[in-house]
XYZ file of C-alpha atoms in Angstrom:
735
model
C 0.466 7.887 -1.775
C 2.444 10.144 0.557
C -0.254 10.483 3.215
C 0.745 8.694 6.442
C -1.686 5.984 7.614
C -2.934 8.213 10.443
C -2.921 12.019 10.840
C -0.478 13.530 13.324
C -1.206 16.325 15.768
C 0.547 19.688 15.490
C 2.760 18.708 18.442
C 4.450 15.891 16.553
C 8.251 16.152 16.314
C 8.882 12.715 14.844
C 8.951 11.402 11.291
C 7.328 7.984 11.377
C 7.541 6.515 7.878
C 9.312 6.616 4.545
C 6.870 8.902 2.746
C 7.060 11.420 5.589
C 10.744 11.792 4.740
C 9.953 12.189 1.055
C 7.329 14.861 1.753
C 9.653 16.755 4.091
C 12.470 16.594 1.555
C 10.316 17.918 -1.292
C 9.503 21.046 0.710
C 12.874 21.533 2.417
C 14.871 21.260 -0.840
C 13.667 24.732 -1.825
C 15.306 26.166 1.292
C 18.695 24.705 0.349
C 20.386 21.665 -1.137
C 19.973 18.459 0.853
C 22.306 15.560 0.158
C 21.120 11.926 0.226
C 23.215 11.351 3.361
C 21.244 14.098 5.167
C 17.714 12.837 4.496
C 17.329 10.743 7.628
C 18.137 13.797 9.764
C 15.330 15.982 8.385
C 13.063 17.605 10.973
C 9.305 17.047 11.170
C 8.603 20.791 11.494
C 7.678 21.261 7.834
C 5.822 17.953 7.707
C 3.265 18.770 10.380
C 2.391 22.052 8.684
C 1.653 20.230 5.417
C -0.090 17.099 6.697
C -2.318 18.851 9.185
C -5.338 17.026 10.540
C -7.717 19.639 9.172
C -6.290 18.994 5.683
C -6.827 15.232 5.762
C -10.529 15.224 5.040
C -10.105 17.806 2.280
C -7.339 15.764 0.627
C -9.452 12.600 0.812
C -12.509 14.336 -0.648
C -10.505 15.917 -3.481
C -8.781 12.664 -4.415
C -11.969 10.594 -4.302
C -13.667 13.156 -6.541
C -10.761 13.194 -9.010
C -10.473 9.396 -9.133
C -14.207 9.004 -9.783
C -14.307 11.652 -12.533
C -13.289 10.317 -15.969
C -10.711 12.321 -17.922
C -12.922 11.866 -20.994
C -16.625 11.342 -20.372
C -17.342 9.412 -23.596
C -17.902 5.629 -23.221
C -14.959 3.866 -24.819
C -12.659 6.767 -23.956
C -13.364 7.028 -20.246
C -10.965 4.375 -18.938
C -8.730 6.833 -17.056
C -9.611 9.090 -14.160
C -9.033 12.812 -14.000
C -6.490 12.161 -11.231
C -4.185 9.995 -13.343
C -4.683 12.124 -16.473
C -3.621 15.278 -14.619
C -0.686 13.408 -13.095
C 0.483 12.114 -16.494
C -0.054 15.499 -18.183
C 2.115 17.227 -15.587
C 4.821 14.576 -15.934
C 4.856 15.001 -19.724
C 5.030 18.796 -19.358
C 8.084 18.366 -17.133
C 9.718 16.060 -19.687
C 9.015 18.451 -22.580
C 9.633 21.822 -20.933
C 12.052 20.821 -18.160
C 14.643 23.444 -19.116
C 12.133 26.271 -19.503
C 12.122 29.100 -16.992
C 8.356 28.807 -16.677
C 8.326 25.061 -15.883
C 6.489 25.567 -12.524
C 3.666 27.310 -14.398
C 3.562 24.606 -17.069
C 3.222 21.973 -14.362
C 0.554 23.888 -12.489
C -1.385 24.403 -15.712
C -0.990 20.680 -16.454
C -2.242 19.544 -13.078
C -5.240 21.859 -13.191
C -5.833 21.755 -16.963
C -9.037 19.702 -16.857
C -10.145 20.555 -13.329
C -13.284 22.166 -14.759
C -14.614 18.706 -15.661
C -15.471 18.191 -12.001
C -17.895 21.104 -12.283
C -18.999 21.145 -15.917
C -17.624 18.318 -18.116
C -18.848 19.820 -21.385
C -17.500 23.331 -20.661
C -14.445 22.482 -18.621
C -12.224 25.301 -19.928
C -14.579 27.917 -18.481
C -15.016 25.808 -15.365
C -11.256 25.653 -14.842
C -10.914 29.437 -15.174
C -13.567 29.855 -12.511
C -11.721 27.323 -10.343
C -8.410 29.229 -10.757
C -10.029 32.475 -9.666
C -11.552 30.907 -6.547
C -8.297 29.169 -5.541
C -6.171 32.294 -5.988
C -8.697 34.347 -4.065
C -8.604 31.982 -1.073
C -4.807 31.687 -1.068
C -4.434 35.461 -1.142
C -6.838 35.776 1.776
C -4.846 33.238 3.825
C -1.469 34.857 3.156
C -2.764 38.348 3.841
C -3.489 37.207 7.390
C 0.296 37.241 7.901
C 2.675 40.193 7.767
C 3.449 40.146 4.036
C 2.689 43.434 2.302
C -0.506 43.286 0.290
C 0.965 44.851 -2.868
C 3.715 42.175 -2.987
C 1.124 39.408 -2.678
C -1.014 40.940 -5.418
C 1.987 41.267 -7.742
C 3.157 37.669 -7.403
C -0.294 36.171 -7.592
C -1.115 38.186 -10.678
C 2.085 36.847 -12.290
C 1.199 33.248 -11.387
C -2.407 33.632 -12.506
C -1.469 35.210 -15.846
C 1.140 32.568 -16.669
C -1.047 29.625 -15.695
C -3.956 30.976 -17.735
C -1.558 31.533 -20.650
C -0.579 27.847 -20.720
C -4.062 26.645 -19.829
C -5.561 26.378 -23.299
C -7.392 23.857 -25.418
C -4.207 23.333 -27.466
C -1.975 22.473 -24.502
C 0.554 19.984 -25.922
C 1.129 17.759 -22.825
C -2.632 17.290 -22.504
C -2.895 16.074 -26.103
C -0.010 13.615 -25.656
C -1.492 12.214 -22.430
C -4.940 11.912 -24.027
C -3.475 10.170 -27.076
C -1.923 7.570 -24.782
C -5.227 6.990 -22.986
C -7.534 6.682 -25.988
C -8.103 4.192 -28.764
C -9.247 4.756 -32.369
C -12.894 5.678 -32.874
C -13.295 2.730 -35.245
C -12.675 0.206 -32.448
C -14.924 2.099 -30.023
C -17.687 2.237 -32.631
C -17.420 -1.536 -33.048
C -17.689 -1.975 -29.270
C -20.733 0.290 -28.851
C -22.528 -1.015 -31.962
C -22.747 -4.515 -30.511
C -25.480 -3.465 -28.061
C -28.601 -1.507 -29.069
C -28.594 0.282 -25.708
C -25.126 1.647 -26.454
C -25.667 2.948 -29.976
C -26.920 6.386 -28.809
C -23.487 6.965 -27.239
C -21.946 6.881 -30.720
C -23.116 10.487 -30.978
C -20.652 11.455 -28.260
C -17.648 10.247 -30.283
C -18.216 13.046 -32.750
C -18.630 15.600 -29.938
C -22.356 15.768 -30.694
C -24.944 16.446 -28.008
C -26.578 13.692 -25.968
C -29.276 15.948 -24.524
C -32.036 13.612 -25.676
C -30.407 10.654 -23.971
C -30.008 12.578 -20.703
C -33.701 13.354 -20.289
C -34.118 10.341 -18.014
C -31.143 10.780 -15.681
C -31.500 7.435 -13.882
C -31.759 5.462 -17.128
C -28.871 7.453 -18.625
C -26.628 6.621 -15.677
C -27.480 2.910 -15.882
C -26.802 2.754 -19.639
C -23.649 4.857 -19.304
C -22.138 2.456 -16.764
C -23.192 -0.618 -18.761
C -21.838 0.663 -22.081
C -18.603 1.934 -20.556
C -17.967 -1.518 -19.111
C -18.853 -3.288 -22.372
C -16.568 -0.992 -24.367
C -13.687 -1.601 -21.976
C -14.091 -5.387 -22.060
C -14.280 -5.391 -25.859
C -11.167 -3.237 -26.275
C -9.271 -5.259 -23.675
C -10.102 -8.529 -25.446
C -9.269 -6.969 -28.813
C -5.962 -5.620 -27.417
C -5.348 -3.008 -30.115
C -1.669 -2.248 -30.585
C -0.463 1.310 -30.274
C 1.980 2.474 -32.912
C 5.436 1.275 -31.908
C 7.793 3.980 -30.695
C 11.232 3.649 -32.234
C 14.072 3.697 -29.715
C 16.654 4.214 -32.462
C 16.700 7.952 -32.046
C 18.673 10.555 -30.183
C 15.516 12.417 -29.215
C 14.868 10.568 -25.950
C 13.406 13.009 -23.440
C 12.794 10.647 -20.541
C 13.684 7.228 -19.138
C 11.710 4.817 -16.996
C 13.598 3.138 -14.141
C 12.504 -0.044 -12.373
C 14.221 -0.179 -8.971
C 13.981 -3.507 -7.177
C 15.179 -4.647 -3.738
C 15.844 -8.230 -4.804
C 16.568 -9.697 -1.366
C 13.808 -8.264 0.827
C 13.048 -11.492 2.674
C 16.684 -12.445 3.298
C 17.416 -8.866 4.415
C 14.646 -8.782 7.017
C 15.296 -12.271 8.377
C 18.750 -11.166 9.547
C 17.091 -9.411 12.470
C 15.466 -11.067 15.439
C 13.906 -8.274 17.522
C 10.976 -6.025 16.736
C 12.863 -2.712 16.763
C 15.433 -3.951 14.247
C 12.823 -5.577 12.003
C 10.684 -2.413 12.052
C 13.712 -0.378 11.007
C 14.655 -2.914 8.322
C 11.098 -2.750 6.916
C 11.346 1.041 6.848
C 14.706 0.807 5.059
C 13.272 -1.380 2.283
C 10.750 1.334 1.323
C 13.258 4.129 1.823
C 15.893 2.474 -0.382
C 13.610 1.903 -3.388
C 11.763 5.240 -3.304
C 13.000 8.209 -1.273
C 16.734 7.534 -1.604
C 16.799 7.172 -5.433
C 14.390 10.118 -5.719
C 16.828 12.312 -3.787
C 19.843 11.077 -5.751
C 18.148 11.871 -9.067
C 16.932 15.222 -7.771
C 20.461 16.144 -6.689
C 21.712 15.437 -10.210
C 19.043 17.829 -11.515
C 19.471 20.481 -8.831
C 20.962 23.140 -11.109
C 18.446 22.589 -13.933
C 15.021 21.699 -12.590
C 13.557 19.632 -9.767
C 12.235 16.076 -9.905
C 8.429 16.309 -9.496
C 6.641 13.980 -7.127
C 4.519 12.630 -9.985
C 7.723 11.108 -11.438
C 7.415 8.397 -8.773
C 4.755 6.280 -10.469
C 4.708 3.265 -8.150
C 6.106 2.194 -4.780
C 5.099 -1.267 -3.605
C 6.553 -4.436 -2.133
C 10.240 -3.583 -2.367
C 10.170 -2.027 -5.823
C 9.410 1.314 -7.431
C 9.027 2.884 -10.860
C 10.655 6.277 -11.378
C 10.582 8.544 -14.445
C 13.669 10.672 -15.084
C 14.650 13.288 -17.645
C 17.251 12.347 -20.229
C 19.580 15.217 -19.323
C 20.624 12.940 -16.466
C 22.318 9.976 -18.087
C 21.120 6.613 -16.715
C 24.748 5.597 -16.143
C 25.327 8.678 -13.961
C 22.220 7.972 -11.894
C 23.181 4.329 -11.370
C 26.728 5.379 -10.487
C 25.354 7.690 -7.776
C 23.368 4.815 -6.285
C 26.370 2.483 -6.393
C 28.430 5.019 -4.435
C 25.819 5.589 -1.732
C 27.407 5.073 1.691
C 24.235 3.794 3.347
C 23.779 1.092 0.701
C 27.438 0.088 0.923
C 27.140 -0.412 4.670
C 23.909 -2.401 4.416
C 25.459 -4.631 1.729
C 22.137 -5.396 0.050
C 21.031 -6.614 -3.362
C 19.504 -3.816 -5.438
C 18.816 -3.836 -9.157
C 17.986 -1.000 -11.549
C 16.700 -1.625 -15.063
C 15.824 1.218 -17.422
C 14.359 1.873 -20.848
C 13.419 4.974 -22.875
C 10.006 6.257 -21.760
C 9.312 9.415 -23.789
C 10.661 9.685 -27.349
C 9.780 12.246 -30.028
C 6.715 13.357 -28.051
C 5.471 9.757 -27.749
C 5.109 7.570 -24.668
C 6.296 3.982 -24.969
C 3.723 1.239 -24.423
C 2.840 0.172 -20.899
C 4.126 -3.299 -21.857
C 7.667 -2.032 -21.211
C 7.057 -2.691 -17.489
C 7.098 -6.447 -18.132
C 10.442 -6.110 -19.913
C 11.887 -4.090 -17.040
C 10.799 -6.615 -14.422
C 12.464 -9.376 -16.407
C 15.676 -7.376 -16.953
C 15.904 -6.397 -13.281
C 16.580 -10.026 -12.379
C 19.985 -9.743 -14.059
C 20.996 -6.175 -13.161
C 22.167 -6.270 -9.536
C 24.363 -3.299 -8.658
C 27.922 -3.609 -7.395
C 28.340 -1.120 -4.583
C 31.761 0.435 -4.928
C 34.040 0.096 -1.929
C 32.577 -3.131 -0.542
C 35.337 -5.046 1.221
C 35.978 -8.734 0.567
C 37.144 -10.503 3.713
C 38.751 -13.912 4.023
C 36.663 -16.758 5.398
C 37.188 -17.499 9.065
C 39.769 -14.789 9.778
C 37.403 -12.418 11.510
C 34.984 -12.225 14.417
C 31.336 -12.808 13.520
C 28.635 -10.250 14.294
C 27.005 -10.935 17.683
C 23.585 -10.023 16.262
C 23.206 -11.824 12.909
C 25.959 -14.398 13.577
C 26.894 -14.312 9.880
C 28.725 -11.191 8.772
C 32.129 -10.023 9.998
C 31.994 -7.636 12.958
C 33.417 -4.173 12.241
C 32.663 -2.212 15.404
C 31.892 -2.705 19.080
C 28.688 -1.037 20.296
C 28.305 -1.396 24.056
C 28.976 -5.054 24.762
C 28.191 -6.221 21.216
C 30.422 -6.599 18.186
C 28.327 -5.724 15.125
C 28.725 -5.986 11.351
C 28.147 -2.865 9.227
C 24.586 -3.941 8.356
C 23.485 -4.600 11.942
C 25.242 -1.451 13.170
C 23.365 0.777 10.722
C 20.014 -0.802 11.608
C 20.775 -0.578 15.341
C 21.814 3.091 15.028
C 18.511 3.998 13.391
C 16.248 1.671 15.390
C 16.123 4.081 18.331
C 14.567 6.827 16.216
C 12.947 4.977 13.281
C 10.504 2.086 12.938
C 8.811 1.167 16.230
C 10.231 4.139 18.170
C 9.009 6.608 15.551
C 5.480 5.149 15.653
C 4.940 5.259 19.410
C 6.312 8.775 19.998
C 3.932 10.939 17.876
C 0.470 11.981 18.949
C -2.264 11.036 16.482
C -5.744 12.281 15.707
C -8.359 9.539 16.082
C -12.036 10.446 15.831
C -11.021 14.098 15.968
C -9.201 13.747 19.301
C -5.516 13.843 20.163
C -4.339 10.373 21.162
C -1.034 9.463 22.753
C 0.102 5.848 22.277
C 1.367 5.681 25.860
C 4.399 3.465 25.384
C 5.893 2.764 28.833
C 9.332 1.398 27.842
C 8.382 -2.264 28.333
C 9.332 -4.940 25.795
C 7.881 -3.717 22.453
C 6.234 -7.062 21.644
C 4.639 -7.225 25.093
C 3.367 -3.676 24.613
C 1.811 -4.511 21.231
C 0.204 -7.651 22.692
C -1.800 -5.440 25.053
C 0.253 -6.079 28.176
C 0.648 -3.388 30.820
C 4.037 -4.652 32.015
C 6.583 -7.319 31.107
C 4.783 -9.647 33.544
C 1.445 -9.073 31.799
C 2.150 -10.268 28.246
C -0.674 -11.437 25.960
C -0.586 -13.274 22.650
C 0.443 -11.286 19.582
C -0.809 -11.697 16.002
C 1.550 -11.194 13.079
C -0.598 -10.277 10.059
C 0.475 -10.370 6.423
C -1.931 -9.532 3.599
C -1.835 -8.784 -0.106
C -4.040 -8.707 -3.177
C -4.964 -11.925 -4.959
C -3.401 -12.211 -8.412
C -1.965 -8.689 -8.274
C 0.246 -9.433 -11.269
C -2.820 -10.339 -13.362
C -4.665 -7.281 -12.063
C -1.919 -4.970 -13.291
C -1.224 -7.039 -16.426
C -4.818 -6.431 -17.583
C -3.970 -2.780 -18.123
C -4.314 -0.858 -21.368
C -2.586 2.476 -20.691
C -0.191 4.274 -18.362
C -3.036 6.291 -16.867
C -4.964 3.138 -16.024
C -1.821 1.712 -14.405
C -1.395 4.840 -12.262
C -5.089 4.691 -11.334
C -4.860 1.067 -10.212
C -1.634 1.611 -8.288
C -2.683 4.742 -6.414
C -6.315 3.704 -5.918
C -5.459 0.412 -4.193
C -2.763 2.097 -2.102
C -5.154 4.879 -1.107
C -7.973 2.580 -0.017
C -5.694 0.328 2.008
C -4.546 3.349 4.024
C -7.972 4.991 4.119
C -9.617 1.745 5.258
C -7.073 1.368 8.041
C -7.870 4.932 9.181
C -11.611 4.257 9.091
C -11.272 0.940 10.951
C -8.996 2.480 13.582
C -11.618 5.179 14.185
C -14.394 2.577 14.490
C -12.467 0.269 16.829
C -11.160 3.088 19.006
C -14.708 3.434 20.311
C -14.763 -0.304 21.146
C -11.319 -0.817 22.658
C -9.063 2.266 22.584
C -6.167 0.616 24.419
C -5.852 -2.262 21.957
C -6.062 0.096 18.972
C -3.113 2.076 20.334
C -1.132 -1.165 20.472
C -2.083 -2.037 16.881
C -0.901 1.394 15.693
C 2.453 0.716 17.361
C 2.635 -2.524 15.378
C 2.132 -1.116 11.861
C 5.214 -2.322 9.979
C 4.315 -1.715 6.361
C 1.203 -0.513 4.601
C 0.879 0.455 0.960
C 0.667 -0.628 -2.632
C -1.446 -3.784 -2.496
C -0.052 -5.314 0.692
C 0.722 -4.818 4.356
C 2.403 -6.218 7.455
C 0.887 -5.512 10.878
C 1.564 -6.777 14.396
C -1.553 -6.635 16.532
C -2.998 -7.713 19.860
C -4.549 -11.117 19.156
C -7.809 -9.922 20.729
C -8.728 -7.658 17.804
C -6.621 -9.009 14.930
C -9.283 -11.083 13.135
C -12.214 -8.678 13.557
C -10.078 -5.687 12.591
C -8.733 -7.285 9.414
C -12.167 -8.446 8.264
C -13.634 -4.948 8.614
C -10.611 -3.230 7.075
C -10.223 -5.555 4.068
C -13.987 -5.605 3.454
C -13.862 -1.823 2.986
C -10.874 -2.059 0.613
C -12.663 -4.777 -1.366
C -15.916 -2.810 -1.557
C -14.119 0.249 -2.919
C -11.639 -1.392 -5.301
C -13.184 -4.734 -6.245
C -9.827 -6.376 -5.454
C -9.857 -9.583 -3.379
C -7.278 -10.148 -0.650
C -5.732 -13.050 1.211
C -4.623 -12.701 4.844
C -2.253 -14.796 6.932
C -2.260 -14.556 10.745
C 0.306 -16.254 12.986
C -0.485 -15.795 16.682
C 2.387 -16.434 19.084
C 3.804 -15.436 22.444
C 5.577 -12.052 22.532
C 8.971 -13.686 23.102
C 8.713 -15.809 19.937
C 11.503 -15.032 17.395
C 9.747 -12.403 15.323
C 11.334 -13.163 11.943
C 10.056 -16.766 11.973
C 6.547 -15.611 12.883
C 6.554 -13.113 9.997
C 7.554 -15.686 7.418
C 5.046 -18.165 8.866
C 2.298 -15.552 8.430
C 3.446 -15.036 4.842
C 3.319 -18.759 4.087
C -0.139 -19.052 5.647
C -1.272 -16.055 3.585
C -0.239 -17.838 0.392
C -2.092 -20.979 1.496
C -5.189 -18.911 2.324
C -5.813 -17.980 -1.297
C -9.014 -19.578 -2.562
C -8.421 -20.571 -6.172
C -11.867 -21.931 -6.947
C -15.020 -19.919 -7.575
C -14.904 -16.147 -7.275
C -11.794 -16.016 -5.141
C -13.352 -14.386 -2.074
C -11.405 -12.530 0.604
C -9.939 -15.193 2.865
C -7.920 -15.639 6.053
C -5.607 -18.407 7.193
C -4.859 -18.553 10.931
C -2.436 -20.481 13.089
C -2.194 -20.262 16.872
C 0.782 -21.721 18.700
C 2.096 -21.483 22.274
C 5.392 -22.976 21.042
C 7.858 -22.302 18.230
C 6.555 -22.113 14.658
C 8.234 -21.544 11.319
C 7.249 -21.942 7.657
C 8.766 -25.429 7.602
C 6.435 -26.765 10.319
C 3.165 -25.315 9.004
C 2.232 -28.512 7.140
C 2.611 -30.570 10.317
C -0.408 -28.742 11.777
C -2.646 -29.432 8.811
C -3.218 -33.187 8.951
C -4.234 -35.635 11.625
C -4.531 -39.070 10.116
C -5.340 -38.948 6.421
C -7.623 -35.922 6.725
C -6.745 -32.198 6.517
C -8.249 -30.485 9.547
C -6.487 -27.125 9.058
C -7.112 -25.764 5.533
C -6.155 -22.088 6.129
C -8.905 -21.261 3.606
C -11.619 -19.434 5.497
C -13.723 -16.910 3.619
C -14.665 -13.724 5.431
C -18.332 -14.718 5.367
C -17.534 -18.081 7.011
C -15.562 -16.387 9.794
C -18.257 -13.761 10.301
C -20.819 -16.550 10.778
C -18.610 -18.054 13.492
C -18.060 -14.696 15.226
C -21.766 -13.855 15.096
C -22.760 -17.246 16.508
C -20.370 -16.894 19.444
C -21.290 -13.201 19.881
C -17.713 -11.957 20.028
C -17.306 -8.596 21.771
C -13.734 -7.252 21.703
C -14.633 -4.346 23.993
C -14.921 -6.607 27.046
C -12.240 -7.228 29.676
C -12.982 -10.951 29.513
C -15.498 -13.298 27.900
C -16.672 -16.407 29.787
C -19.019 -17.348 26.953
C -16.104 -17.462 24.503
C -14.142 -19.637 26.943
C -16.996 -22.155 26.901
C -16.860 -22.400 23.106
C -13.068 -22.750 23.119
C -13.250 -25.574 25.700
C -15.853 -27.402 23.611
C -13.695 -27.141 20.491
C -10.619 -28.262 22.434
C -12.497 -31.436 23.376
C -13.461 -32.086 19.746
C -9.928 -31.431 18.435
C -8.444 -33.631 21.150
C -10.895 -36.419 20.231
C -9.805 -36.299 16.595
C -6.087 -36.338 17.441
C -6.678 -39.301 19.729
C -8.631 -41.353 17.183
C -7.368 -39.884 13.879
C -10.446 -41.192 12.129
C -12.674 -38.677 10.374
C -15.785 -40.865 10.532
C -15.522 -41.203 14.303
C -14.946 -37.448 14.572
C -18.042 -36.724 12.476
C -20.127 -38.970 14.728
C -18.678 -37.210 17.767
C -19.528 -33.797 16.260
C -23.136 -34.872 15.617
C -23.434 -36.248 19.145
C -22.106 -32.979 20.636
C -24.487 -31.014 18.448
C -27.468 -32.912 19.884
C -26.083 -32.896 23.410
C -25.363 -29.135 23.656
C -27.826 -26.860 21.927
C -25.566 -23.892 22.704
C -22.886 -25.174 20.325
C -25.197 -26.627 17.656
C -24.902 -23.758 15.178
C -21.107 -23.645 15.451
C -20.866 -27.410 14.960
C -23.185 -27.081 11.948
C -20.672 -24.682 10.396
C -17.866 -27.200 10.920
C -19.961 -30.005 9.432
C -20.793 -27.838 6.393
C -17.079 -27.478 5.676
C -16.664 -31.265 5.429
C -15.336 -32.188 1.971
C -15.159 -35.961 1.538
C -13.758 -35.736 -1.990
C -10.717 -33.649 -1.012
C -10.554 -35.112 2.500
C -10.686 -31.880 4.460
C -12.730 -30.163 7.153
C -12.274 -26.760 8.831
C -12.007 -28.164 12.348
C -8.712 -26.717 13.517
C -9.425 -23.515 11.556
C -12.543 -22.910 13.643
C -10.698 -23.653 16.875
C -7.815 -21.309 15.976
C -10.238 -18.496 15.095
C -11.804 -18.550 18.563
C -8.592 -19.377 20.432
C -6.874 -16.467 18.667
C -9.400 -14.022 20.123
C -9.734 -15.692 23.529
C -5.946 -15.601 24.043
C -6.039 -11.812 23.910
C -8.152 -11.509 27.064
C -5.649 -12.881 29.567
C -1.902 -12.891 30.071
C 0.329 -15.646 28.737
C 0.814 -18.622 31.021
C 4.417 -19.155 32.145
C 4.127 -22.922 31.751
């Protein structure tokens, strides 16, 4: 979760995103107390030593191995990965033993407790001991390369090794509690496996008996294992067995779960009209729901224990879920947030709902998340010290035109919200993304920002007189709420949350590497336009030339790895278009792009406009006459057929062939607008198909999309797809 979208070089001195701050804080806090007000001034020095390029591949390999290794290998009990099980075990150890002097060793033993399953699932205790020995050996070798005396290193590592091995046992309490939360009674699993003859041999595994006979044919075993695991999961999910209720009427609450929600994300961002401010506002949304509350809670714990990173279960879309120990009272934590000076100045809407999470050595049911989401709608915080001003007796802010101005900055009078965003916009958001050097395909790459208008730069322009069209891209998972609602345990929830987040970021890295070989300059511009990426969604600003191709390749990889379908909205406009309206237009198009029928494939909705657009005018594009000619519902396979037919090559400087196709479609679209009769347009399409063999396959694709029952055809969709790409080859006309 904390990995940045792209690896930095060792020369980086800039912190580019929210999780970079969180990572830097977690390390720097051991050097001395850091107050919440000091977080945004943290240096990147520690960060670049942790998130080194040569560590990236190792981290990816380790995580992908952990996420694909079940915590329990028995069908019916293998619904959680080793990654989430280790994460939950460590969190429980912190909740149980938080006041113990040896808490770091408990947590290390928790995280590595079942690591041996990656090597030898049926003898994982011995495998873990072997793993410990190898890790300690390598760490000692690395540290001995420095100036530290060898006998000191040996002493401390022997202490660590002895303590971790002491707590690493088959009777480790946090492991049992985590496993109990992840598993269901044998009776239900037996019912699930007994329904299929192929699955009955796996009943032996429930009693810890050997399956050596079954494993003789490895290929057949693997096929049956996957089939029976899936059948067991579907049966248990449909059965929905209830865990024993955990009573909250007790004083023995060891941990609370907090749902932190930025309730006015859209209204907050739409206050700002330029890219730098919007980039900073987007950064602030993530920072406010994750890093800032994490630091506040950690400060309240600073003289007892530290808040572990695994306590941050989820960060996505303006909300987070945080687990906190009960020796910090929820009221005290909320009071700290309400008194935060940054939040007072921004004057935002933030809600915090909480419930007991860990009581009498039991975890509450995952269903509590639904209750928290509902409660958060009524729990907005009142930030202490907010001033109430009379209507009309003050000067309005020159930037947002709504709030009272409090300070003059240069020639502008700004409100407290706009002043804070403006203060940080020169070193956060867009500025922080274009200053670092990145590793792409193993090479150091400098973005090369030349101080021109940021939107012109992202469009691919070389100067303010060379602006191209810019694509604003919004995407998120289809039916994400249903995806997470169909969850049986906390471990499964953590798996789903982290796995989707990981593959969105990993797929962006992979696609950036692939496209850098095709068009390095445009990829640099896209990197500069990354606004938000994580959870199950993202917001990018990209050169129009590569926006469609890039998103298809990136989302296809996410879909292949996670099985989650996505919808994408693209609004392509001139660089001087008011950015906030383009963002919300892309969001509306994204919602319209969702295909409700059939399997719900990945889909993209696209709009191209040389003039002003906003969510309120989107519908006006869709119809001409009584027929819908812009559906916004284009599956990836449909778009790929179009791109393949036209032979799109985004590595070129220009494309005369593409211009020919765009001109042909312009003629067809113009004909329909002139006549506004679908039958005449269909006849015209057939005539053009016969007349020009070059365009016959493309016209066939348009004709295939004709739906007489629902009165729609993907005519304008097809035109916008090609026009979107073609507009990225040349600079914007001044007319």
